[in-house]
mmCIF file with all atom_site columns, C-alpha atoms and ligand atoms in Angstrom:
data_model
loop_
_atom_site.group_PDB
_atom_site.id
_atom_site.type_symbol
_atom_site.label_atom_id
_atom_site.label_alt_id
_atom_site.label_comp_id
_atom_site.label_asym_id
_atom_site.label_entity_id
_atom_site.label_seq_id
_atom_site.pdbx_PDB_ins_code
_atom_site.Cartn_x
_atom_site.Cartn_y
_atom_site.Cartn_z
_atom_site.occupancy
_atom_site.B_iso_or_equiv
_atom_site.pdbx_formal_charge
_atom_site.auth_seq_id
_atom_site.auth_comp_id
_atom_site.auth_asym_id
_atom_site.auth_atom_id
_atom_site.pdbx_PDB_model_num
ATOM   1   C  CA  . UNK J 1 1   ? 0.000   0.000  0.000  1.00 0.00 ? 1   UNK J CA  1
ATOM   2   C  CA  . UNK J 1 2   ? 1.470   3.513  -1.221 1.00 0.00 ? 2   UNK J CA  1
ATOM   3   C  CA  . UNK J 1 3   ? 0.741   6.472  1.562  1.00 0.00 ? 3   UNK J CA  1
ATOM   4   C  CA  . UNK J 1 4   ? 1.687   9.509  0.500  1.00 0.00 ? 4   UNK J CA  1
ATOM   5   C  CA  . UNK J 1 5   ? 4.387   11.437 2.278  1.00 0.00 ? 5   UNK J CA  1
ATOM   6   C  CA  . UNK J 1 6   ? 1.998   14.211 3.368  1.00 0.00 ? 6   UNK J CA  1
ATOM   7   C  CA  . UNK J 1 7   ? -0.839  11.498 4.236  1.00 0.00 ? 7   UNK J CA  1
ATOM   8   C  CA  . UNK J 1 8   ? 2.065   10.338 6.636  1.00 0.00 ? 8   UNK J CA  1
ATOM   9   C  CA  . UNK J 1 9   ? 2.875   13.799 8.393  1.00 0.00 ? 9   UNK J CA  1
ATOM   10  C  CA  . UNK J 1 10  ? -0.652  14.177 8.873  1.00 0.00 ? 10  UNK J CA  1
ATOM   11  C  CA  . UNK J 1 11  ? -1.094  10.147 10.704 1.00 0.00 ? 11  UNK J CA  1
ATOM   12  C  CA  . UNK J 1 12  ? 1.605   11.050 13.178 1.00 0.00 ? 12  UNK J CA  1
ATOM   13  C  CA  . UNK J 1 13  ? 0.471   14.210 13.379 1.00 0.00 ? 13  UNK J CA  1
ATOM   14  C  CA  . UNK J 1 14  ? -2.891  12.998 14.759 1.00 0.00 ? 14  UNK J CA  1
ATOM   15  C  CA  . UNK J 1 15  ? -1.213  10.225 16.481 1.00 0.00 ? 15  UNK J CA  1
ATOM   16  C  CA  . UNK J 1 16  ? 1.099   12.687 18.598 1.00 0.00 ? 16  UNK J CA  1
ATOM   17  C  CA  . UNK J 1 17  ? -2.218  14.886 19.404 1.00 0.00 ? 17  UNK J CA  1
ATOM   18  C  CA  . UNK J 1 18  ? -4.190  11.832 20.604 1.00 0.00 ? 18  UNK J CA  1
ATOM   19  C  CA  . UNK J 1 19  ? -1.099  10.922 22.916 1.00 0.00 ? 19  UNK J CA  1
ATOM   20  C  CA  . UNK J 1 20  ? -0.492  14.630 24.204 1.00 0.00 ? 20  UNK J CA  1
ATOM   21  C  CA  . UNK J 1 21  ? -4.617  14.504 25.108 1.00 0.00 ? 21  UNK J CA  1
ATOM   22  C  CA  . UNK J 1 22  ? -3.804  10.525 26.970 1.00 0.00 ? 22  UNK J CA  1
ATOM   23  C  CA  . UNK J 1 23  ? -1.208  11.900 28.774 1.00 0.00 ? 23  UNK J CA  1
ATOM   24  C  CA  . UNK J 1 24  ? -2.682  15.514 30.187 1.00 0.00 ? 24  UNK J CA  1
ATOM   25  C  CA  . UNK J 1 25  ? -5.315  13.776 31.286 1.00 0.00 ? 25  UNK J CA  1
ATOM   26  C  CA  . UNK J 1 26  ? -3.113  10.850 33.325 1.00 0.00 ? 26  UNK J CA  1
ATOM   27  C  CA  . UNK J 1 27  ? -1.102  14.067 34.837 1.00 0.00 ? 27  UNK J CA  1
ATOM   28  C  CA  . UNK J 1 28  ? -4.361  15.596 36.590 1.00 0.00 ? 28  UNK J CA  1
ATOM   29  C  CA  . UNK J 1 29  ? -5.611  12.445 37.146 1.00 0.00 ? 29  UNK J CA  1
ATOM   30  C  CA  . UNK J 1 30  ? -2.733  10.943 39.196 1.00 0.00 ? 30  UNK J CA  1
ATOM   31  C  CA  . UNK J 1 31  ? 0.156   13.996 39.157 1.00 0.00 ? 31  UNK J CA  1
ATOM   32  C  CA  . UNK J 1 32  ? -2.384  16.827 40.043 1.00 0.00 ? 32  UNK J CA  1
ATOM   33  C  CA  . UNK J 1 33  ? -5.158  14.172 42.341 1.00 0.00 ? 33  UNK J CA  1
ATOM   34  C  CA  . UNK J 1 34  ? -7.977  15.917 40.852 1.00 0.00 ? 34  UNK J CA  1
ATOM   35  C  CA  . UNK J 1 35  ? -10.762 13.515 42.090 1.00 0.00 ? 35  UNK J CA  1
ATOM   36  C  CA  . UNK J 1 36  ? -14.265 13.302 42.413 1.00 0.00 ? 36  UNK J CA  1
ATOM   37  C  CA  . UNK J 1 37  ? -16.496 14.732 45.314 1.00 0.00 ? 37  UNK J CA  1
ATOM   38  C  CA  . UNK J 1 38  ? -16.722 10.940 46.412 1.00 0.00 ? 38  UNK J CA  1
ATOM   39  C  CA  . UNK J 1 39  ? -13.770 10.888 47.486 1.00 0.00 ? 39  UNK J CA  1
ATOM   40  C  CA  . UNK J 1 40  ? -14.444 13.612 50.009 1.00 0.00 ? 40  UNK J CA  1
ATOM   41  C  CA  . UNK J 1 41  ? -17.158 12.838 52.280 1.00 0.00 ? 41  UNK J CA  1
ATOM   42  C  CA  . UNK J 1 42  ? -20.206 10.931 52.039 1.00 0.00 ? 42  UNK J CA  1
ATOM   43  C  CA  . UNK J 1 43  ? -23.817 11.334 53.635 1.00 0.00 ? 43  UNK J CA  1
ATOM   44  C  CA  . UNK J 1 44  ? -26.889 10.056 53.630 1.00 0.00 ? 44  UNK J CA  1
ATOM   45  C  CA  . UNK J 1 45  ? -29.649 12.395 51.715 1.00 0.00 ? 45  UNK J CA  1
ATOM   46  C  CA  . UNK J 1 46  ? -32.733 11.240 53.949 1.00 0.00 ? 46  UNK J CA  1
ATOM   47  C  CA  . UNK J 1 47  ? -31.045 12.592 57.121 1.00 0.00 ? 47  UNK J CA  1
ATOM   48  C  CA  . UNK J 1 48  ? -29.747 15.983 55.612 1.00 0.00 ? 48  UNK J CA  1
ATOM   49  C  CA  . UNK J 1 49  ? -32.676 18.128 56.736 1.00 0.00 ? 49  UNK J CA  1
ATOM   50  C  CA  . UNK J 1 50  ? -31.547 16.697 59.945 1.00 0.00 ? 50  UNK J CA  1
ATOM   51  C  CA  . UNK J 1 51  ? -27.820 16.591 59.914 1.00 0.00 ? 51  UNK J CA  1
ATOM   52  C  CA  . UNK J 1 52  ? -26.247 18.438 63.030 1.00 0.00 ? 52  UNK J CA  1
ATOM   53  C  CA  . UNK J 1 53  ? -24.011 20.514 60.073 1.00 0.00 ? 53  UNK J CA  1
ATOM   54  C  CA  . UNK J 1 54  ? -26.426 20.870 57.357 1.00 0.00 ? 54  UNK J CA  1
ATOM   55  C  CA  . UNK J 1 55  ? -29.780 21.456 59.075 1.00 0.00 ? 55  UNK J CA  1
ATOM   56  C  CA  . UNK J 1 56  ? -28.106 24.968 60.326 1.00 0.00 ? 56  UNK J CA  1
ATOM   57  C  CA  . UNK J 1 57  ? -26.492 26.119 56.982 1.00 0.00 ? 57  UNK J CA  1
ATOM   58  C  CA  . UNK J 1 58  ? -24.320 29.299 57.351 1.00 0.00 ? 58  UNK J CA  1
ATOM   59  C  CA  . UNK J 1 59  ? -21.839 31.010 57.673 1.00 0.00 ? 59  UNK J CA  1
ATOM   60  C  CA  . UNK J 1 60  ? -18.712 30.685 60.550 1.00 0.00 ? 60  UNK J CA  1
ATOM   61  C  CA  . UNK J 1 61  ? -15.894 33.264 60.534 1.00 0.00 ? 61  UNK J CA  1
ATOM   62  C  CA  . UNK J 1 62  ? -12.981 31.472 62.649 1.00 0.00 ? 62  UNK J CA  1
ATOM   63  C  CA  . UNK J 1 63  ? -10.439 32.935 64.811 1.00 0.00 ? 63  UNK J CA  1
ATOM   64  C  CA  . UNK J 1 64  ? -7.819  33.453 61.987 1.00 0.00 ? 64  UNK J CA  1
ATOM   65  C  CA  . UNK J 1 65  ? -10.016 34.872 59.696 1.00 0.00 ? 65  UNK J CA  1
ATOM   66  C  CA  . UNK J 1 66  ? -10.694 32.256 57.508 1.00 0.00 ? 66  UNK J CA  1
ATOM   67  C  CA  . UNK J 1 67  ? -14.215 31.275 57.144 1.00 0.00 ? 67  UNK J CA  1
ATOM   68  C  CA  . UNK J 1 68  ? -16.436 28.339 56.683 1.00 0.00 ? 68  UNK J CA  1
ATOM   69  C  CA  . UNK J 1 69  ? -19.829 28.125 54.203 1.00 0.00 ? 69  UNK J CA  1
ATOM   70  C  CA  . UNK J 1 70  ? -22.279 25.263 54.867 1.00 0.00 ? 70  UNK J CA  1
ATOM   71  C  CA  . UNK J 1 71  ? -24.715 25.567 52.613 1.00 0.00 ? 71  UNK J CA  1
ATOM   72  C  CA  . UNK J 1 72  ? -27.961 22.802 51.407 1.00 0.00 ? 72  UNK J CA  1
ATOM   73  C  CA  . UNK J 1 73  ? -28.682 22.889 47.700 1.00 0.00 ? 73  UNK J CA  1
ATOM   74  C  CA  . UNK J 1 74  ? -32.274 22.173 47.452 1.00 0.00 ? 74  UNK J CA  1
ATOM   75  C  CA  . UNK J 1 75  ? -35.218 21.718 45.119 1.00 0.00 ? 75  UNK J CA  1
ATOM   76  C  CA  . UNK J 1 76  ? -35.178 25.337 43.800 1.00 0.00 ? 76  UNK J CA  1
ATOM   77  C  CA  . UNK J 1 77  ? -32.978 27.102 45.963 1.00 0.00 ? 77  UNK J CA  1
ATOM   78  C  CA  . UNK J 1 78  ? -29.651 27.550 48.112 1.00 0.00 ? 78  UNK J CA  1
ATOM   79  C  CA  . UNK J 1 79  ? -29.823 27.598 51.982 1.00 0.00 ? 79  UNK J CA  1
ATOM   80  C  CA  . UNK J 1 80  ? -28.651 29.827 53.027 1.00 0.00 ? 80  UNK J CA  1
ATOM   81  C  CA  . UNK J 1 81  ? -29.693 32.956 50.258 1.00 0.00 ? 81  UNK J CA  1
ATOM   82  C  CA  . UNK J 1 82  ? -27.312 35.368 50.892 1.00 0.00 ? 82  UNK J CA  1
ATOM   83  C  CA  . UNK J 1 83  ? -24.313 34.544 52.136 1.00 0.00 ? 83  UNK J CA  1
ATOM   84  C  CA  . UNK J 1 84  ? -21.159 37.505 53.520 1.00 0.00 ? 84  UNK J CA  1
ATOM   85  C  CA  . UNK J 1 85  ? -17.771 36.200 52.978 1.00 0.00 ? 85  UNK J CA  1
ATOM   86  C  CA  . UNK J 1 86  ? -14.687 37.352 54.592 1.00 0.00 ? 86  UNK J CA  1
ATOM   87  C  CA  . UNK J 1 87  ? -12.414 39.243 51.810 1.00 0.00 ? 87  UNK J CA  1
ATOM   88  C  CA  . UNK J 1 88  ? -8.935  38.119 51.008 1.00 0.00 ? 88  UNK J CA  1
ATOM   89  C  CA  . UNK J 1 89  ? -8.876  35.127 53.220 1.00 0.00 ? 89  UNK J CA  1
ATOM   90  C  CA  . UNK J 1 90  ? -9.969  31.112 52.552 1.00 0.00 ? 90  UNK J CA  1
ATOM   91  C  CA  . UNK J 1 91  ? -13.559 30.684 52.073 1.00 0.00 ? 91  UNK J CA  1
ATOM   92  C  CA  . UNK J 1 92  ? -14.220 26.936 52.455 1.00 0.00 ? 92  UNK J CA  1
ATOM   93  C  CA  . UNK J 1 93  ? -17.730 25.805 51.228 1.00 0.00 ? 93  UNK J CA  1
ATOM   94  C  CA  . UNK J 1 94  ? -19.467 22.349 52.529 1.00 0.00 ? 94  UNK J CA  1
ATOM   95  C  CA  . UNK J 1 95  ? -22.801 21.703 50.100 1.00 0.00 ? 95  UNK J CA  1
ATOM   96  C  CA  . UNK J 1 96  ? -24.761 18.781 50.051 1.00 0.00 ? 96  UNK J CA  1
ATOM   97  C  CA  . UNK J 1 97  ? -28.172 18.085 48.629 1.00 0.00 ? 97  UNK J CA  1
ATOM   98  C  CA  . UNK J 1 98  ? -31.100 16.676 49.941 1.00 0.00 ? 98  UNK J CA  1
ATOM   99  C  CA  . UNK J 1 99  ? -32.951 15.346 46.434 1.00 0.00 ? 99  UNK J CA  1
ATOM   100 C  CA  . UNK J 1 100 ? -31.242 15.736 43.003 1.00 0.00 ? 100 UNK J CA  1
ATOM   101 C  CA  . UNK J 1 101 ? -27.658 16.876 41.814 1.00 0.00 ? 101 UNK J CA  1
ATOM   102 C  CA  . UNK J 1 102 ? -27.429 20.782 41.567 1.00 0.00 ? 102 UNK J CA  1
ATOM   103 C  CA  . UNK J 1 103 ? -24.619 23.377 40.898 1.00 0.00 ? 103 UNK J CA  1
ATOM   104 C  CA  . UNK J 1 104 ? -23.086 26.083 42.848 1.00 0.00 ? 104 UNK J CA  1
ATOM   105 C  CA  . UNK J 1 105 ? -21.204 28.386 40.524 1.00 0.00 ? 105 UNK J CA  1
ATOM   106 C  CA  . UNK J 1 106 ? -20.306 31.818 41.614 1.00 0.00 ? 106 UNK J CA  1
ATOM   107 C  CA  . UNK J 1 107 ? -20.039 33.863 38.886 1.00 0.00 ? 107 UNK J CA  1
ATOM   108 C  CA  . UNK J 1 108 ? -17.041 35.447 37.955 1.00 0.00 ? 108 UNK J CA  1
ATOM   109 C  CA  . UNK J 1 109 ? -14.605 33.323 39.991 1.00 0.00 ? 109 UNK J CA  1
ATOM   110 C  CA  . UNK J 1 110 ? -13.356 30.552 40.382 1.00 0.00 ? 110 UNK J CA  1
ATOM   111 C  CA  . UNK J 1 111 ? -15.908 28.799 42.519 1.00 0.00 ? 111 UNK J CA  1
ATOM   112 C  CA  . UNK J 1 112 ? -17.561 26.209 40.964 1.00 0.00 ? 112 UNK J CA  1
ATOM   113 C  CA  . UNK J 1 113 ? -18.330 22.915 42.079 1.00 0.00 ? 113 UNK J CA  1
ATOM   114 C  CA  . UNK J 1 114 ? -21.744 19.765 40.924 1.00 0.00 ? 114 UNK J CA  1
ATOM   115 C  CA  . UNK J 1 115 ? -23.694 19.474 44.493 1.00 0.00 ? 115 UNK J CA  1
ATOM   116 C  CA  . UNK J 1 116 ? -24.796 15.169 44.453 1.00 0.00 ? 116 UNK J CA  1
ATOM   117 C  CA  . UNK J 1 117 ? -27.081 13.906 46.618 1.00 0.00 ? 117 UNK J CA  1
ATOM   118 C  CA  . UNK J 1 118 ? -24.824 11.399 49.376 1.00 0.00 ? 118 UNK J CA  1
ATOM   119 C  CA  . UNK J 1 119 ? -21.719 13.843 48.907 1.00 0.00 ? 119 UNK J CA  1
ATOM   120 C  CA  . UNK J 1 120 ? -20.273 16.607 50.615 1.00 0.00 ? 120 UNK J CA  1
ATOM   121 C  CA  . UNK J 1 121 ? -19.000 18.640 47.829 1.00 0.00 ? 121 UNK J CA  1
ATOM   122 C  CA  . UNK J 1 122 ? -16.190 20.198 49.319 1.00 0.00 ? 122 UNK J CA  1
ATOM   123 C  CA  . UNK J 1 123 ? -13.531 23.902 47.836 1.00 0.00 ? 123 UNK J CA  1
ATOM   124 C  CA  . UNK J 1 124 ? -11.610 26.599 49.054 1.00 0.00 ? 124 UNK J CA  1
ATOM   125 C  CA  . UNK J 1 125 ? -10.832 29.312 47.613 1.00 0.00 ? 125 UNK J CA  1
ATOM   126 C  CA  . UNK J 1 126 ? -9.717  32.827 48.437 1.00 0.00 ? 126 UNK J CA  1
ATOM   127 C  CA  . UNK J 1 127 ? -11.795 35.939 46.731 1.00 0.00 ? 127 UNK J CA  1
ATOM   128 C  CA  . UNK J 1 128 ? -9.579  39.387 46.426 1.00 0.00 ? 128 UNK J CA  1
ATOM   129 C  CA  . UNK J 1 129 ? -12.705 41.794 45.127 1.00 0.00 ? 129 UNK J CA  1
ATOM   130 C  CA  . UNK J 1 130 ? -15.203 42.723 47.695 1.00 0.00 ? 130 UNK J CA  1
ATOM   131 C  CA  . UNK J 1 131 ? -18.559 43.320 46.132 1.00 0.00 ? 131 UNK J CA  1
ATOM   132 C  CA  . UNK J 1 132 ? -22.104 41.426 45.263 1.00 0.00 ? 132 UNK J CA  1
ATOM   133 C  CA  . UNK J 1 133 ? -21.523 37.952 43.404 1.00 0.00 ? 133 UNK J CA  1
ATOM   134 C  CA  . UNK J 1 134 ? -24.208 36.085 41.513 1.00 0.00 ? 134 UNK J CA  1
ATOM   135 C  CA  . UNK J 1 135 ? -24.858 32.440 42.482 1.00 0.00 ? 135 UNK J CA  1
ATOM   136 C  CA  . UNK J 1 136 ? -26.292 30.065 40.201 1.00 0.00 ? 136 UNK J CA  1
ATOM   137 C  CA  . UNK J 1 137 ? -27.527 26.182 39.825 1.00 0.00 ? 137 UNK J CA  1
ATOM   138 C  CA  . UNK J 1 138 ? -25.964 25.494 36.580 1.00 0.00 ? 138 UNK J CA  1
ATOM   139 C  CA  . UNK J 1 139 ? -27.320 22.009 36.325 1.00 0.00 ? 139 UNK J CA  1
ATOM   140 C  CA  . UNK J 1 140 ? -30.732 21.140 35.548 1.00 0.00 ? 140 UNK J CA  1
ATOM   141 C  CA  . UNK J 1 141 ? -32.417 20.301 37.959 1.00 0.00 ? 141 UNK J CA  1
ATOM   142 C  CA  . UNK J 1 142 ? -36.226 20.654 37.349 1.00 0.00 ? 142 UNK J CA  1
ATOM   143 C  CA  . UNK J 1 143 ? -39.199 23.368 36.376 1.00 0.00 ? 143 UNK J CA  1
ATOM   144 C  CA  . UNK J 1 144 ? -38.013 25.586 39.043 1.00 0.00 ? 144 UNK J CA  1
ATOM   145 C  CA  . UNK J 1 145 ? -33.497 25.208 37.735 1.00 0.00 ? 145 UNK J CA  1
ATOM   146 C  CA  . UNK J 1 146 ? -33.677 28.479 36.344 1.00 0.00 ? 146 UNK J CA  1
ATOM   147 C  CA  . UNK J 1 147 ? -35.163 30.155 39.599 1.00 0.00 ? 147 UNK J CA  1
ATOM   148 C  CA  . UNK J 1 148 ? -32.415 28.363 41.582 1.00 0.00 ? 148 UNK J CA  1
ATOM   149 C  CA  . UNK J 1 149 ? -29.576 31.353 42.942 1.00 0.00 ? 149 UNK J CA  1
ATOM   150 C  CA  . UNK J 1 150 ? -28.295 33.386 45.945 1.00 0.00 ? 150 UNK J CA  1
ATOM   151 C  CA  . UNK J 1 151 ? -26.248 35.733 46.746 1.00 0.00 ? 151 UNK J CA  1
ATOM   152 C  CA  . UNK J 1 152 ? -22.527 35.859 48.423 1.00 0.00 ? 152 UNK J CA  1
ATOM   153 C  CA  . UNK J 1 153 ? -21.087 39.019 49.544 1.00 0.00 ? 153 UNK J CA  1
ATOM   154 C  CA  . UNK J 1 154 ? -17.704 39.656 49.787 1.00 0.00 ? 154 UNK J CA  1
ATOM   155 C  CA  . UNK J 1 155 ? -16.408 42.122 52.298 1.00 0.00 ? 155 UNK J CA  1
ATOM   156 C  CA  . UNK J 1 156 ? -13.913 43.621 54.611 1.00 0.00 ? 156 UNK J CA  1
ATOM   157 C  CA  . UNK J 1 157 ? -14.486 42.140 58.051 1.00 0.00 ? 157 UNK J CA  1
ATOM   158 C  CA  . UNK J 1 158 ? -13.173 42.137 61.188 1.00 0.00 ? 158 UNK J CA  1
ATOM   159 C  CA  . UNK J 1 159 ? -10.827 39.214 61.645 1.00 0.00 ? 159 UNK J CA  1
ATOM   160 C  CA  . UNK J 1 160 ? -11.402 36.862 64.993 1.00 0.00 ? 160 UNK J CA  1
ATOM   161 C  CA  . UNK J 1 161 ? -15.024 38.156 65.816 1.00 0.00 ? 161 UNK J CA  1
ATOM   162 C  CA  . UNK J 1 162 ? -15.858 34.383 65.319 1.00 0.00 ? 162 UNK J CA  1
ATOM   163 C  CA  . UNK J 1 163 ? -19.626 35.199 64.139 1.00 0.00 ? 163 UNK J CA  1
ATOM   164 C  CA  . UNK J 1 164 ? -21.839 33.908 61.992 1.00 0.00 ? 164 UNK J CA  1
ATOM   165 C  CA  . UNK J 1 165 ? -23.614 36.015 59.988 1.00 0.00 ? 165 UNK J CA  1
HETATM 166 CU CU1 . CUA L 2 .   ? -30.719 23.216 41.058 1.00 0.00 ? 201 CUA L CU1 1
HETATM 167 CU CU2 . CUA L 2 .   ? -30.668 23.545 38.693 1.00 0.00 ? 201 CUA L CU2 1
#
């Protein structure tokens, strides 16, 4: 079988592209441990409304600053609504689900993560701009998906006041 010499460039070509996809995805698979929310935490979606964590979504400024989010994503909306966010320090967020999957993006960063029901989706992340930030459900979820957002504010506070707000 003749191949032509250009026919050949263009084989390996396609070859080397196929192996440069293969192997970025094995380096944030094993090199960067991206993983699923599974591995996190698990929990059980009957008992969320009850859960000692979940039942009082909020949020807890600690000592240093840093701050916690627990917050239930819920057939059509986030609990809690509006949340206030410490500015330039780590912002963890804890979401769970008590029905169907949902998502909790917050527009304009980098905070994004799928909310499944029996995981504790779990991110960090640190945001520099204070100002109002748009939260959306950006899976479907049902009729009421596209009514599905809150709020977070980010602002100055004062560090080691240890409230929730
Ligand atoms: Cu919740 Cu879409």
């Amino acid at each position: 079988m003749n191949v032509d010499f250009y026919e050949k460039i263009w084989m390996w070509a396609a070859l080397g592209i196929i192996v440069v996809f293969l192997a970025s995805i094995g380096f944030t698979t094993f090199g960067m441990a991206v993983q699923p929310p599974s591995h996190v935490e698990m929990i059980d979606p009957e008992t969320v409304r009850t859960d000692p964590e979940f039942s009082q979504p909020g949020v807890t400024v600690h000592e240093d600053g840093s701050a916690t989010v627990v917050v239930q994503a819920m057939l059509f909306a986030f609990l809690p609504n509006e949340i206030h966010v410490p500015r330039g320090q780590p912002v963890t967020f804890r979401l769970t689900s008590p029905d169907v999957i949902h998502g909790f993006q917050i527009v304009g960063t980098n905070g994004n993560t799928m909310v499944v029901p029996g995981y504790v989706s779990q991110f960090t992340t640190t945001f520099s701009r204070a100002g109002e930030y748009l939260i959306v459900c950006n899976e479907y979820c049902g009729l009421g998906h596209h009514n599905m957002s809150a709020k977070l504010i980010v602002e100055d506070m004062a560090s080691g006041t240890g409230g929730a707000r």
